[in-house]
Amino acid sequence: MMPQVITIKKSAEEGIKEFCKVLLQSKKVAGVLALTRKNRSAYYSLVTDPAKMDETTPLAPVMPANAATLLSRLTWEEGPPQPIAAVVRPCEERAFIERIKLQQGTFKNLYIISMTCGGVFPLKLLAQGEIENNLPQYYASLNKAETVENIRDVCKGCVHFIPCNADFTIDMLGRNNDSECAMVVNTDRGEELIKGIEYSIEKRDTPLLRGHEDKKMKGLIEHREKVGEQFYGEYHFGEPGMAGLSSALYKCVGCHSCSRACPICYCNLCNFNSEQHDTRFSKFASQLRKSGSVRVPPDTMLFHIGRLNHVSISCVGCGMCEDVCPVNIPLGTLFSEISKALQSIFDYVSGKNPDEDIPVSTFEEEELTQVQ
Amino acid sequence: MKGGILNPDNGFEAAVKNFLKDVMEKADIDALLLPFKNAVGDSFEWRLVTADKLAEASVVPPVIAVNGARALSSITRSGKSAMKIAALMRPCEARAAIELSKLNQCDLEPVVLISMDCPGAMPLQDYIADPEKVEKEFEHAAREWNNELIRPICRMCDIFTCTESTWCDADIHVALPETENNAVAFISNTDKGREVLEKVGIGREEELGDWQKKMNARIEERKAARKKAREELKQHVTGLNSLSDTFGSCINCQVCRSVCPVCYCRQCLFNSVKVHYAPDDYLLQAESKGTMKFTPDTLLFQTGRMTHMSVSCVGCGACEDCCPMDIKVAQIFSIAADETQKLFDYIPGKRDAPPPLRVYNEQELKEYET
Amino acid sequence: MEEYKPKIIGFLCNWCTYTGADLAGTSRMKYPPNIRIIRLMCSGSVNMTYVIKALLDGADGVLIGGCHPGDCHYESGNYKARRRVAILKKILNKLGYDEDRVWLRWISASEGKLFAETVTQMVDELKKKGPAPIENF
């Protein structure tokens, strides 16, 4: 059955703004969560007044925070009292699914609008006021399903640019978005939501619907996979073995920004910040006796390997960690590559299937005999 | 001001290292806490070391990658130290360590705290982007007073030294008299410091009149710069609109808080469920203006943090060094801190002054009663 | 140059492996003294952060011992441990650390001999591998 596609004769950004306006005006939703970029600021806005949608820039290629964290807050406990729609990127939507599995949110009264994603620019570019200059190139590459040079490293290696569980997906990659916004209605609840709204709704084919089978998308996936491997292999973690990791982590200052920015790290008090991980002086003394030199504050490796162990299986490769790191450690690359390896053990893709348990939270009686 | 003078052959760094060597040999010190360039040479780190590692230390690194007070606190925070440690750090870091000791986050009893005349530091993120370039710039900048490449927070800092007007309660302060023969002077501020200097043999105290004069002149320069900065920065934060604009690009990553030496809470109030409200509340809040910034409560975090820690703010600049959105956090907080500290005549880093929020006078601050 | 003596940290479950180790002792079975044992109630209560810590702090190998699948005293603890060990080993492997320094073995209370053999085997292999090349900071 051919799904429905809403077409709005405006640019993709203006189109989605209009769609959200209509949702608000018709009281189908009480609020819309969408990005707003103003000069060097970017933040998500919770919009309740349709007129205020004009101030937003839902498709701005920046990510000041992974929206999954925000969606958790908005769907806390039983969810919002009235429906909310959120315009978020595929990795944010996937991270939110993982959060739901961790009991940190719900789909109740929440509609997800996502898009085929061309990546986001690093926050540094935003802070320097360089987003505007880079937009034409960004959209030009997006139209051709190519990867623009200066987006986040993890975006350059991302193969999950097609959302899995959105109610609506704006088709952007590989097509011209200047004068037409095409949005695929993916779910029944999405169809329910737009009942009675007057829009040009067609039943038609678009590259998005062929998903990974589409030639352009396939080509992009292959290209991105190679880039991801290359980053991990040479560019960021050059030396073989742990030496590469150590080299990359020496400059870590222990700020734990990566953990706070990570949508999967939801603990209020991180284990590694707790008293459990304080080092007694006697340990420093004995290490000093052994080697004559102890780096302080201690436990940099333990924090990163420990965090890998805790959350990397759910990592969606959004790159927030990398962006907020004050010393430019390529954490996004590290976490997403480890994530791929872990997910392959269990044939798991984080955030893809809401009904699939996170592998650490379940087990089979007969499995993994090779681990013993 | 008096201090023991050493006339070194090989400059400031060598003089300090020789001094530290003597301190370990003659003054019963078991270990040193010093900055070192890391193994790959792309940043600096703190190490607790024995005497034989001294030669590789970097006495005045171009950046403050990790605040020395944080490093010291991580060692002496938990469990009693059986070893005596001599720790060398910049005056702002030493002050932060003293603040932390008052807040029970750092035990200074086994520590000989040593500060030095500070030339300032370079912006951390610039250094990370190009370590070689920024190191060269620092070599030049450190020799020239008030070089424009030094961080803005440093260029408005008036506590970079230890004279009678802006003393520093470190046990020992290393001064650069910059006399003809490049002497280095060691000033003791506490009994512990005096004892160490005597044991090392720099007990004889000489007048440092010239140095004091020069430092006082520089302090006045910086005080004027601070006044000017206050006028400029006030414009950015006066009124909610300016405040919103200035902190508009804040993404609530809270790195400013986590690298701040004085913000020691393991779980910050502004990162806890206490500031997470129900979805209904957020929708109501959004409805009042038709839209709201979400993540909410950015200004609550910034101003709240200010009310919590500004009395202890030493203007070290760790916050601004790490901010991913290039907000002038240190400059703003430092100016606000001046005002809150003035309320109590409080100077962070003074050992015998209790933290203002822990004590009170029955008769005070009547002007704040409405 | 000191002779290299592999250090093994053992996280052993109380009901099976620890009791098995005890049996090896009371039966006077010989096995190398390189293992330092930490007793927990269940392999499912092993916090992998401590395994990582052990490796970072200089353990040349870590042994996690539990009941055979189906026999866990708490029913499913060992199944959970198995997944966690799989994840940790994969991470170590991907980071370039030899994952075969972390062993998960099912040793029951009556398998004193198996315990002694396990430790002997592990020490032999670790001797061949040499000290663990890991940097802790």
PDB file of C-alpha atoms in Angstrom, chain B residues 135-238:
ATOM      1  CA  GLU B 135      53.342  27.872  23.368  1.00  0.00           C
ATOM      2  CA  LYS B 136      55.556  30.150  21.342  1.00  0.00           C
ATOM      3  CA  GLU B 137      53.128  33.006  21.851  1.00  0.00           C
ATOM      4  CA  PHE B 138      53.181  32.351  25.575  1.00  0.00           C
ATOM      5  CA  GLU B 139      56.968  32.362  25.774  1.00  0.00           C
ATOM      6  CA  HIS B 140      56.888  35.826  24.351  1.00  0.00           C
ATOM      7  CA  ALA B 141      53.815  36.930  26.282  1.00  0.00           C
ATOM      8  CA  ALA B 142      55.160  35.731  29.629  1.00  0.00           C
ATOM      9  CA  ARG B 143      58.186  37.978  29.319  1.00  0.00           C
ATOM     10  CA  GLU B 144      56.183  41.022  28.390  1.00  0.00           C
ATOM     11  CA  TRP B 145      53.863  42.466  30.969  1.00  0.00           C
ATOM     12  CA  ASN B 146      50.164  42.434  30.024  1.00  0.00           C
ATOM     13  CA  ASN B 147      50.560  41.023  26.552  1.00  0.00           C
ATOM     14  CA  GLU B 148      47.324  41.166  24.589  1.00  0.00           C
ATOM     15  CA  LEU B 149      47.283  37.453  23.796  1.00  0.00           C
ATOM     16  CA  ILE B 150      46.840  36.518  27.432  1.00  0.00           C
ATOM     17  CA  ARG B 151      43.257  35.551  28.336  1.00  0.00           C
ATOM     18  CA  PRO B 152      40.912  38.507  28.991  1.00  0.00           C
ATOM     19  CA  ILE B 153      40.221  37.215  32.504  1.00  0.00           C
ATOM     20  CA  CYS B 154      43.951  37.372  33.234  1.00  0.00           C
ATOM     21  CA  ARG B 155      44.272  40.885  31.855  1.00  0.00           C
ATOM     22  CA  MET B 156      41.785  42.096  34.434  1.00  0.00           C
ATOM     23  CA  CYS B 157      43.302  40.071  37.296  1.00  0.00           C
ATOM     24  CA  ASP B 158      44.789  42.015  40.205  1.00  0.00           C
ATOM     25  CA  ILE B 159      45.697  39.024  42.380  1.00  0.00           C
ATOM     26  CA  PHE B 160      48.523  37.726  40.214  1.00  0.00           C
ATOM     27  CA  THR B 161      51.118  38.317  42.874  1.00  0.00           C
ATOM     28  CA  CYS B 162      51.558  38.579  46.632  1.00  0.00           C
ATOM     29  CA  THR B 163      52.367  41.962  48.076  1.00  0.00           C
ATOM     30  CA  GLU B 164      51.137  43.612  51.202  1.00  0.00           C
ATOM     31  CA  SER B 165      48.096  44.924  49.398  1.00  0.00           C
ATOM     32  CA  THR B 166      47.093  41.744  47.644  1.00  0.00           C
ATOM     33  CA  TRP B 167      48.649  39.086  49.755  1.00  0.00           C
ATOM     34  CA  CYS B 168      48.126  35.470  48.961  1.00  0.00           C
ATOM     35  CA  ASP B 169      47.794  33.001  51.784  1.00  0.00           C
ATOM     36  CA  ALA B 170      49.878  30.330  50.156  1.00  0.00           C
ATOM     37  CA  ASP B 171      52.603  29.184  52.538  1.00  0.00           C
ATOM     38  CA  ILE B 172      55.295  30.457  50.223  1.00  0.00           C
ATOM     39  CA  HIS B 173      55.162  32.831  47.277  1.00  0.00           C
ATOM     40  CA  VAL B 174      57.819  32.886  44.607  1.00  0.00           C
ATOM     41  CA  ALA B 175      58.469  36.389  43.375  1.00  0.00           C
ATOM     42  CA  LEU B 176      60.300  37.628  40.340  1.00  0.00           C
ATOM     43  CA  PRO B 177      62.049  40.769  41.493  1.00  0.00           C
ATOM     44  CA  GLU B 178      63.485  41.137  38.008  1.00  0.00           C
ATOM     45  CA  THR B 179      66.582  42.723  39.379  1.00  0.00           C
ATOM     46  CA  GLU B 180      69.708  42.982  37.278  1.00  0.00           C
ATOM     47  CA  ASN B 181      70.950  39.590  38.229  1.00  0.00           C
ATOM     48  CA  ASN B 182      67.586  37.896  37.637  1.00  0.00           C
ATOM     49  CA  ALA B 183      67.077  37.034  41.249  1.00  0.00           C
ATOM     50  CA  VAL B 184      64.158  34.984  42.456  1.00  0.00           C
ATOM     51  CA  ALA B 185      62.685  35.724  45.861  1.00  0.00           C
ATOM     52  CA  PHE B 186      60.792  33.428  48.203  1.00  0.00           C
ATOM     53  CA  ILE B 187      58.314  35.053  50.544  1.00  0.00           C
ATOM     54  CA  SER B 188      56.789  33.183  53.438  1.00  0.00           C
ATOM     55  CA  ASN B 189      53.232  33.951  54.502  1.00  0.00           C
ATOM     56  CA  THR B 190      52.703  31.355  57.196  1.00  0.00           C
ATOM     57  CA  ASP B 191      54.658  29.680  59.963  1.00  0.00           C
ATOM     58  CA  LYS B 192      54.809  26.531  57.900  1.00  0.00           C
ATOM     59  CA  GLY B 193      56.266  28.503  55.023  1.00  0.00           C
ATOM     60  CA  ARG B 194      58.817  30.209  57.243  1.00  0.00           C
ATOM     61  CA  GLU B 195      59.946  26.874  58.612  1.00  0.00           C
ATOM     62  CA  VAL B 196      60.444  25.452  55.154  1.00  0.00           C
ATOM     63  CA  LEU B 197      62.446  28.437  53.986  1.00  0.00           C
ATOM     64  CA  GLU B 198      64.651  28.214  57.050  1.00  0.00           C
ATOM     65  CA  LYS B 199      65.286  24.529  56.545  1.00  0.00           C
ATOM     66  CA  VAL B 200      66.179  25.151  52.922  1.00  0.00           C
ATOM     67  CA  GLY B 201      68.518  27.927  53.934  1.00  0.00           C
ATOM     68  CA  ILE B 202      66.758  30.902  52.428  1.00  0.00           C
ATOM     69  CA  GLY B 203      65.791  32.106  55.839  1.00  0.00           C
ATOM     70  CA  ARG B 204      67.615  35.429  55.552  1.00  0.00           C
ATOM     71  CA  GLU B 205      65.102  37.997  54.587  1.00  0.00           C
ATOM     72  CA  GLU B 206      65.924  40.920  52.398  1.00  0.00           C
ATOM     73  CA  GLU B 207      63.869  43.908  51.529  1.00  0.00           C
ATOM     74  CA  LEU B 208      62.083  43.630  48.216  1.00  0.00           C
ATOM     75  CA  GLY B 209      61.252  47.313  47.952  1.00  0.00           C
ATOM     76  CA  ASP B 210      61.827  47.595  44.212  1.00  0.00           C
ATOM     77  CA  TRP B 211      59.836  44.551  43.429  1.00  0.00           C
ATOM     78  CA  GLN B 212      57.030  45.666  45.667  1.00  0.00           C
ATOM     79  CA  LYS B 213      56.929  49.033  43.974  1.00  0.00           C
ATOM     80  CA  LYS B 214      56.820  47.511  40.537  1.00  0.00           C
ATOM     81  CA  MET B 215      54.138  45.020  41.523  1.00  0.00           C
ATOM     82  CA  ASN B 216      52.028  47.701  43.157  1.00  0.00           C
ATOM     83  CA  ALA B 217      52.144  49.727  39.974  1.00  0.00           C
ATOM     84  CA  ARG B 218      51.029  46.714  37.976  1.00  0.00           C
ATOM     85  CA  ILE B 219      48.283  45.972  40.460  1.00  0.00           C
ATOM     86  CA  GLU B 220      46.991  49.511  40.018  1.00  0.00           C
ATOM     87  CA  GLU B 221      47.037  49.028  36.252  1.00  0.00           C
ATOM     88  CA  ARG B 222      45.016  45.884  36.577  1.00  0.00           C
ATOM     89  CA  LYS B 223      42.595  47.443  39.036  1.00  0.00           C
ATOM     90  CA  ALA B 224      41.934  50.122  36.449  1.00  0.00           C
ATOM     91  CA  ALA B 225      41.494  47.488  33.756  1.00  0.00           C
ATOM     92  CA  ARG B 226      39.085  45.717  36.062  1.00  0.00           C
ATOM     93  CA  LYS B 227      37.076  48.878  36.562  1.00  0.00           C
ATOM     94  CA  LYS B 228      36.902  49.420  32.829  1.00  0.00           C
ATOM     95  CA  ALA B 229      35.904  45.813  32.216  1.00  0.00           C
ATOM     96  CA  ARG B 230      33.200  46.159  34.849  1.00  0.00           C
ATOM     97  CA  GLU B 231      31.678  49.112  33.019  1.00  0.00           C
ATOM     98  CA  GLU B 232      31.747  47.301  29.687  1.00  0.00           C
ATOM     99  CA  LEU B 233      30.495  43.993  30.966  1.00  0.00           C
ATOM    100  CA  LYS B 234      27.733  45.540  33.030  1.00  0.00           C
ATOM    101  CA  GLN B 235      26.093  46.606  29.820  1.00  0.00           C
ATOM    102  CA  HIS B 236      25.894  42.981  28.773  1.00  0.00           C
ATOM    103  CA  VAL B 237      24.136  41.868  31.899  1.00  0.00           C
ATOM    104  CA  THR B 238      22.040  44.781  33.070  1.00  0.00           C
TER     105      THR B 238
END
